[in-house]
Short mmCIF file of C-alpha atoms and ligand atoms in Angstrom, two decimals:
data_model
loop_
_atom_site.label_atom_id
_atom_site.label_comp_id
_atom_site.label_asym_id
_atom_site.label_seq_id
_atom_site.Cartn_x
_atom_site.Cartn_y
_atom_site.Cartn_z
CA UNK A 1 -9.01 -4.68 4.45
CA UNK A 2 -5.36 -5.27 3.08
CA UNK A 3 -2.84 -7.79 4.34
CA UNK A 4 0.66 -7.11 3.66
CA UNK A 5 3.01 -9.85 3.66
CA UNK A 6 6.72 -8.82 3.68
CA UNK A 7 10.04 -10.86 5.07
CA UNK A 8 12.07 -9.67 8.14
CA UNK A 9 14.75 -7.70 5.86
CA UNK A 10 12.36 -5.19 5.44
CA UNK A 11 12.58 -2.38 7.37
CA UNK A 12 10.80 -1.37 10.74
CA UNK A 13 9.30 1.51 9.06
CA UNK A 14 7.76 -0.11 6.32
CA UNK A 15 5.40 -2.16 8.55
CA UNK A 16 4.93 0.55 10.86
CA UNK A 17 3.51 2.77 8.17
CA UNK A 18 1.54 0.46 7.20
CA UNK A 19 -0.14 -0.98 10.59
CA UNK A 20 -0.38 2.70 11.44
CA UNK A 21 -3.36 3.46 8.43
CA UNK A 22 -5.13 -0.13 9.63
CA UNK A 23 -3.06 -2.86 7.65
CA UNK A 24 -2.35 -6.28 8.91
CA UNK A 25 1.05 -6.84 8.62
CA UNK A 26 2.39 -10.69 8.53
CA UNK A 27 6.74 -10.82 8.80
CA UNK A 28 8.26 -14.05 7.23
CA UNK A 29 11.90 -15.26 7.64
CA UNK A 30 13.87 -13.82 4.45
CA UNK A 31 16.29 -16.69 4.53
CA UNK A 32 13.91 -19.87 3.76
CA UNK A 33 13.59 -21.30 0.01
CA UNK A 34 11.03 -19.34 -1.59
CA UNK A 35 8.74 -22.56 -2.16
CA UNK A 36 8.89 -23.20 1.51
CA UNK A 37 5.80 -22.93 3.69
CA UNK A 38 7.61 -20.39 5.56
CA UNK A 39 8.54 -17.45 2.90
CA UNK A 40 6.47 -14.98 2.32
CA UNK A 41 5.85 -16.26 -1.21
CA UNK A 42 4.11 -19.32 0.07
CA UNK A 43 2.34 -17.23 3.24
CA UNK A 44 0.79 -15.16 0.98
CA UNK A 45 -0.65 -17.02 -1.04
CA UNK A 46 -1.73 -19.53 1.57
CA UNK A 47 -3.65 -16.11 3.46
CA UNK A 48 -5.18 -15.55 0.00
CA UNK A 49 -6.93 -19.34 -0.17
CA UNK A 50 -8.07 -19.22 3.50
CA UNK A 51 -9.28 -15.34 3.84
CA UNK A 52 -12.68 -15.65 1.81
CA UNK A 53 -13.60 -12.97 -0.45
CA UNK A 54 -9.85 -11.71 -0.63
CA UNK A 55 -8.42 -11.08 -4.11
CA UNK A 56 -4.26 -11.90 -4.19
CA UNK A 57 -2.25 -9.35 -5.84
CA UNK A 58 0.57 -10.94 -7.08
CA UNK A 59 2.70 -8.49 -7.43
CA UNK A 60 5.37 -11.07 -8.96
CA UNK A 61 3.32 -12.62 -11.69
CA UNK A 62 0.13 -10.63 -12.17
CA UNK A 63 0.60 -9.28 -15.65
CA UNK A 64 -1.20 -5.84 -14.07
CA UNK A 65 1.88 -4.62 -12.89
CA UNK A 66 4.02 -4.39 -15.53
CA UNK A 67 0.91 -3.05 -17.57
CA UNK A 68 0.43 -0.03 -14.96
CA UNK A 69 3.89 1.06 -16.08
CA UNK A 70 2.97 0.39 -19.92
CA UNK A 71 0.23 2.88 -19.21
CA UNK A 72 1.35 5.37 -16.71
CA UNK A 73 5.27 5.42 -15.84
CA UNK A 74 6.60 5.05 -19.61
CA UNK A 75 4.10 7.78 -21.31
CA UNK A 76 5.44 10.37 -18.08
CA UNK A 77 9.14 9.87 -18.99
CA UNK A 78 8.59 10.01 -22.46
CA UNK A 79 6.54 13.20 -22.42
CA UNK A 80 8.61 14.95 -20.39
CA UNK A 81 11.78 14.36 -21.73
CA UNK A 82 10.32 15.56 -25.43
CA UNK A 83 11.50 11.68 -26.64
CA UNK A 84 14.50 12.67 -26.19
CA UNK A 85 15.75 9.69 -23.25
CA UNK A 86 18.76 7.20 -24.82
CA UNK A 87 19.04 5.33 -21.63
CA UNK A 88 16.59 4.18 -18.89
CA UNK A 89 18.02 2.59 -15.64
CA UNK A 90 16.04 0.86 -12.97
CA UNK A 91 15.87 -1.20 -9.76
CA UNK A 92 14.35 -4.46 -10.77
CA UNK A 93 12.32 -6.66 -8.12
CA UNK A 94 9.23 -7.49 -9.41
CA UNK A 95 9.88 -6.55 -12.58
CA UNK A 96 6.94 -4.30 -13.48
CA UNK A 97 8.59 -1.18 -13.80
CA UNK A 98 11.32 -2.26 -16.19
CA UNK A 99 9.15 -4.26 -18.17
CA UNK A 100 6.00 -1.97 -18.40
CA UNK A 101 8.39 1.39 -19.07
CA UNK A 102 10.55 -0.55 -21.53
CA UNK A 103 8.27 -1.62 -23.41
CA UNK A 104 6.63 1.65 -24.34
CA UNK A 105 9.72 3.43 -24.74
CA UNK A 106 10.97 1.01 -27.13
CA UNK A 107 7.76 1.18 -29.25
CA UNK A 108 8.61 5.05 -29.07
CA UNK A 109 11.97 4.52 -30.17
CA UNK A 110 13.68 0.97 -30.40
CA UNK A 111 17.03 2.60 -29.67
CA UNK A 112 16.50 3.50 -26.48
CA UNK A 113 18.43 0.87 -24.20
CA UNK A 114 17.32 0.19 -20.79
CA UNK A 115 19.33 -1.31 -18.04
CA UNK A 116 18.11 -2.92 -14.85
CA UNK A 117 19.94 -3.10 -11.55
CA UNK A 118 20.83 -6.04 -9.37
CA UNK A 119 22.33 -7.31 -6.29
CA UNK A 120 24.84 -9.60 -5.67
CA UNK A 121 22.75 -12.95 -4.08
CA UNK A 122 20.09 -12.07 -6.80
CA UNK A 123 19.69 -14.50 -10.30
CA UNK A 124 19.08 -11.68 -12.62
CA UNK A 125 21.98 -10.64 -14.17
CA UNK A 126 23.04 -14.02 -14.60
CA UNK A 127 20.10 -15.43 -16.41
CA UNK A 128 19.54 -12.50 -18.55
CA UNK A 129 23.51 -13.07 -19.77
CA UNK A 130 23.15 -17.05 -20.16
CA UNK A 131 19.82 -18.37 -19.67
CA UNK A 132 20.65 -20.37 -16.69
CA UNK A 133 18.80 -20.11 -13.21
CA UNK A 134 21.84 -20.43 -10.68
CA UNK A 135 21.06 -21.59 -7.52
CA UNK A 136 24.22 -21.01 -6.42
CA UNK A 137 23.92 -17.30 -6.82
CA UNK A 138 21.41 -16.97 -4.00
CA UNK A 139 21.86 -15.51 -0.84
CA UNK A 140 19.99 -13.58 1.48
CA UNK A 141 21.58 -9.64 1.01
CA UNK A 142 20.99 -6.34 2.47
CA UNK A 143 19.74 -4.41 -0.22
CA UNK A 144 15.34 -3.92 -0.32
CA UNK A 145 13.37 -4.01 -3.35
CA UNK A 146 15.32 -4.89 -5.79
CA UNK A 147 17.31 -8.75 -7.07
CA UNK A 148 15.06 -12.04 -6.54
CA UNK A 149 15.53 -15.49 -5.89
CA UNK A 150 12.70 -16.29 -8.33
CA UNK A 151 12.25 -15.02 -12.07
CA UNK A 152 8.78 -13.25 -11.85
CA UNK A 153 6.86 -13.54 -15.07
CA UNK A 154 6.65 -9.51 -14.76
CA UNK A 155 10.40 -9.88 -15.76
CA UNK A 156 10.54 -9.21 -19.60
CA UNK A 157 14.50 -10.20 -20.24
CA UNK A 158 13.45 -9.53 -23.84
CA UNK A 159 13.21 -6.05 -23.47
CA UNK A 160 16.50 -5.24 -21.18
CA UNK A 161 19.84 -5.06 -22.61
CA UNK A 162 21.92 -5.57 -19.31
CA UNK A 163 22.23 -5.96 -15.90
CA UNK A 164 24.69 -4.56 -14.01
CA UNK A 165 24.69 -5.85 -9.45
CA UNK A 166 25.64 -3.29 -6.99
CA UNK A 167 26.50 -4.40 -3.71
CA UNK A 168 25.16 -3.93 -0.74
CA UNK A 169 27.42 -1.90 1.04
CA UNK A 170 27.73 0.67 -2.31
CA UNK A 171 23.90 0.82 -2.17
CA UNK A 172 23.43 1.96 1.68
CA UNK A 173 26.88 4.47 0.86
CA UNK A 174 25.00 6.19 -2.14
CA UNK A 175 21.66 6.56 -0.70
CA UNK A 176 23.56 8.36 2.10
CA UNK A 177 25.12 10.62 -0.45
CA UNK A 178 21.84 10.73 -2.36
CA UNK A 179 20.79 12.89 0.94
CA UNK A 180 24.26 14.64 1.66
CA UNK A 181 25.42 15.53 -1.56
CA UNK A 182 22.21 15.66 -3.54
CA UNK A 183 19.56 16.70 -1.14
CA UNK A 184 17.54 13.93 -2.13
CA UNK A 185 15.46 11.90 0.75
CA UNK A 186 15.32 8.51 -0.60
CA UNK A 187 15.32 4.82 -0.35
CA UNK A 188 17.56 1.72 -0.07
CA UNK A 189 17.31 0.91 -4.33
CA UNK A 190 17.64 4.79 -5.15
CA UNK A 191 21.27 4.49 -3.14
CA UNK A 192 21.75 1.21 -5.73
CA UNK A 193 20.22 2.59 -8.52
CA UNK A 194 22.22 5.77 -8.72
CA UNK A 195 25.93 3.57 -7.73
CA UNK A 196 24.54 1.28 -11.23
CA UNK A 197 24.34 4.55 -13.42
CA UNK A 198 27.84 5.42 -12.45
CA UNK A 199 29.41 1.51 -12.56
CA UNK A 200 27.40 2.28 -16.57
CA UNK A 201 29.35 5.52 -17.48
CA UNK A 202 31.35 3.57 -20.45
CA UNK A 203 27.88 2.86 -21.72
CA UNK A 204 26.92 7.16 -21.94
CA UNK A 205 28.15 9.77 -23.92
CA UNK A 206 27.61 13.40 -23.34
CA UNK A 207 24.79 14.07 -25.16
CA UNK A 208 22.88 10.74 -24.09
CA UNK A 209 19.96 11.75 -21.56
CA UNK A 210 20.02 8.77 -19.21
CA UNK A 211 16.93 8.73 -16.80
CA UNK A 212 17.18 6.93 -13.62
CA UNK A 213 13.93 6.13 -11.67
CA UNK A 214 14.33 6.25 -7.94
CA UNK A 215 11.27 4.20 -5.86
CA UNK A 216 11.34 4.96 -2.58
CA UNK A 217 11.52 7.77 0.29
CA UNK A 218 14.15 7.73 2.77
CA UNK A 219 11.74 8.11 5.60
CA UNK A 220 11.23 4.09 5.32
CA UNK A 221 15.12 3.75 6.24
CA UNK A 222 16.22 6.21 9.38
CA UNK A 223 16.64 3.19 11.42
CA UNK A 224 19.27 1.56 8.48
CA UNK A 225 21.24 3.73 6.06
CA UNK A 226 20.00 7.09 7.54
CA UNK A 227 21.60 5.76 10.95
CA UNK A 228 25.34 5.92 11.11
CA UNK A 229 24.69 3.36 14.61
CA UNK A 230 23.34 0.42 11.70
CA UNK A 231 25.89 1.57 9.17
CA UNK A 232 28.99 1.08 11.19
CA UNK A 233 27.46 -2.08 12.37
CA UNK A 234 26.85 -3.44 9.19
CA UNK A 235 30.72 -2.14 8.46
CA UNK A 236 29.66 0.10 5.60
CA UNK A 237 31.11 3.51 7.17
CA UNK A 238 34.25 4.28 9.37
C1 LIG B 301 12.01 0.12 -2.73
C2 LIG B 301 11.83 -0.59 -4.02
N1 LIG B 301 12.72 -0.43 -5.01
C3 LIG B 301 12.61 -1.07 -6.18
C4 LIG B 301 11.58 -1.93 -6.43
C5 LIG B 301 11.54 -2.67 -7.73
O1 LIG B 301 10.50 -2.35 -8.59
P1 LIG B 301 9.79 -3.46 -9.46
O2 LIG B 301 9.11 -4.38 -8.48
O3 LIG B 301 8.82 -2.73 -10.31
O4 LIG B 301 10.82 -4.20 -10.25
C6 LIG B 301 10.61 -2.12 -5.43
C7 LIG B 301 9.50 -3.01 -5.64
O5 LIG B 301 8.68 -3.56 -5.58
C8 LIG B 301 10.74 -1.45 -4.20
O6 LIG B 301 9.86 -1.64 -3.22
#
């Protein structure tokens, strides 16, 4: 049995999908400290303790994660783009993709730089540049899956060489034009993952081969930036 515990940003379809193969699905306010009772942080782990038998994933600081990528994610890229990749770009949330696909490809080939993306309300890009865990930066955003309010210890800052934050607004636009212009389906941090490549472009040259990994399907987000109804409400389109 598998309970998911996710906060109210989230969209419909997430928990739908889920419910809909036999998951419990538990919805915490997103805008609550993340050490308070309330957040799905602390509910999680509290249904962990009092549900015996259950094992708690952790996605945040189980050292599995970012391992998964170290095993699976980095070897695919670097087999099939022949070693060639100069530049990796990802979403970061819980850090196990960056980290895990880093890593290897910097054991391939320490030049390779890899670049994470962030929102604005997130503490990333901050702390990577200085160190310092600023409060201040937090607020709740739009954008799902990717920026944190916590540093989860599947975070290696050692291994990134910059963050660049894409707002909210720039990441529903592109995942529309991800779909319009591209033909590609996809979700909420593809939309800011593909916006961070282009706010990069100083960073490329025309022989670099810069992958970008895109995480999610769009058919998680027809209710928000697949419908023009949300997007005018939320003011990102005319
Ligand atoms: C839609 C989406 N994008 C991006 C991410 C970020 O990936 P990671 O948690 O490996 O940093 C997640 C993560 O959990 C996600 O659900």
């Amino acid at each position: 049995k598998c309970i998911f515990v996710l906060a109210d940003k989230q969209s419909k379809e997430k928990c739908d999908i889920l419910r809909a193969v036999g998951a419990e699905v538990v919805v915490c306010p997103t805008a609550v400290e993340p050490d308070d009772p309330r957040s799905y942080y602390s509910v999680s782990k509290r249904l962990a303790k009092e549900t015996p038998n259950s094992w708690y994933v952790n996605q945040y600081d189980n050292p599995s994660n970012a391992k998964a990528h170290y095993e699976s994610t980095g070897p695919e890229i670097w087999k099939q783009t022949d070693g060639k990749i100069t530049h990796f770009v990802v979403g970061v949330g819980t850090g196990g993709t960056i980290s895990g696909v880093g890593k290897y490809l910097k054991e391939q080939n320490p030049n390779i730089k890899v670049w994470g993306i962030d929102t604005y309300g997130s503490v990333f890009k901050k702390y990577h540049e200085t160190g310092i865990f600023d409060e201040k930066e937090i607020y709740p955003y739009v954008t799902e899956g990717i920026g944190e309010d916590i540093l989860p210890k599947n975070v290696n800052f050692d291994i990134i060489d910059g963050f660049t934050k894409v707002t909210d607004k720039d990441g529903a636009v592109y995942t529309q034009r991800l779909a319009k212009e591209e033909g590609m389906f996809l979700g909420n941090s593809a939309g800011s993952a593909i916006k961070g490549v282009l706010q990069l472009k100083e960073h490329f040259t025309k022989d670099d081969v810069v992958v970008v990994l895109f995480h999610d399907h769009g058919s998680r987000y027809v209710g928000k930036m697949f419908n023009d109804d949300w997007m005018r409400k939320q003011g990102y389109i005319e």
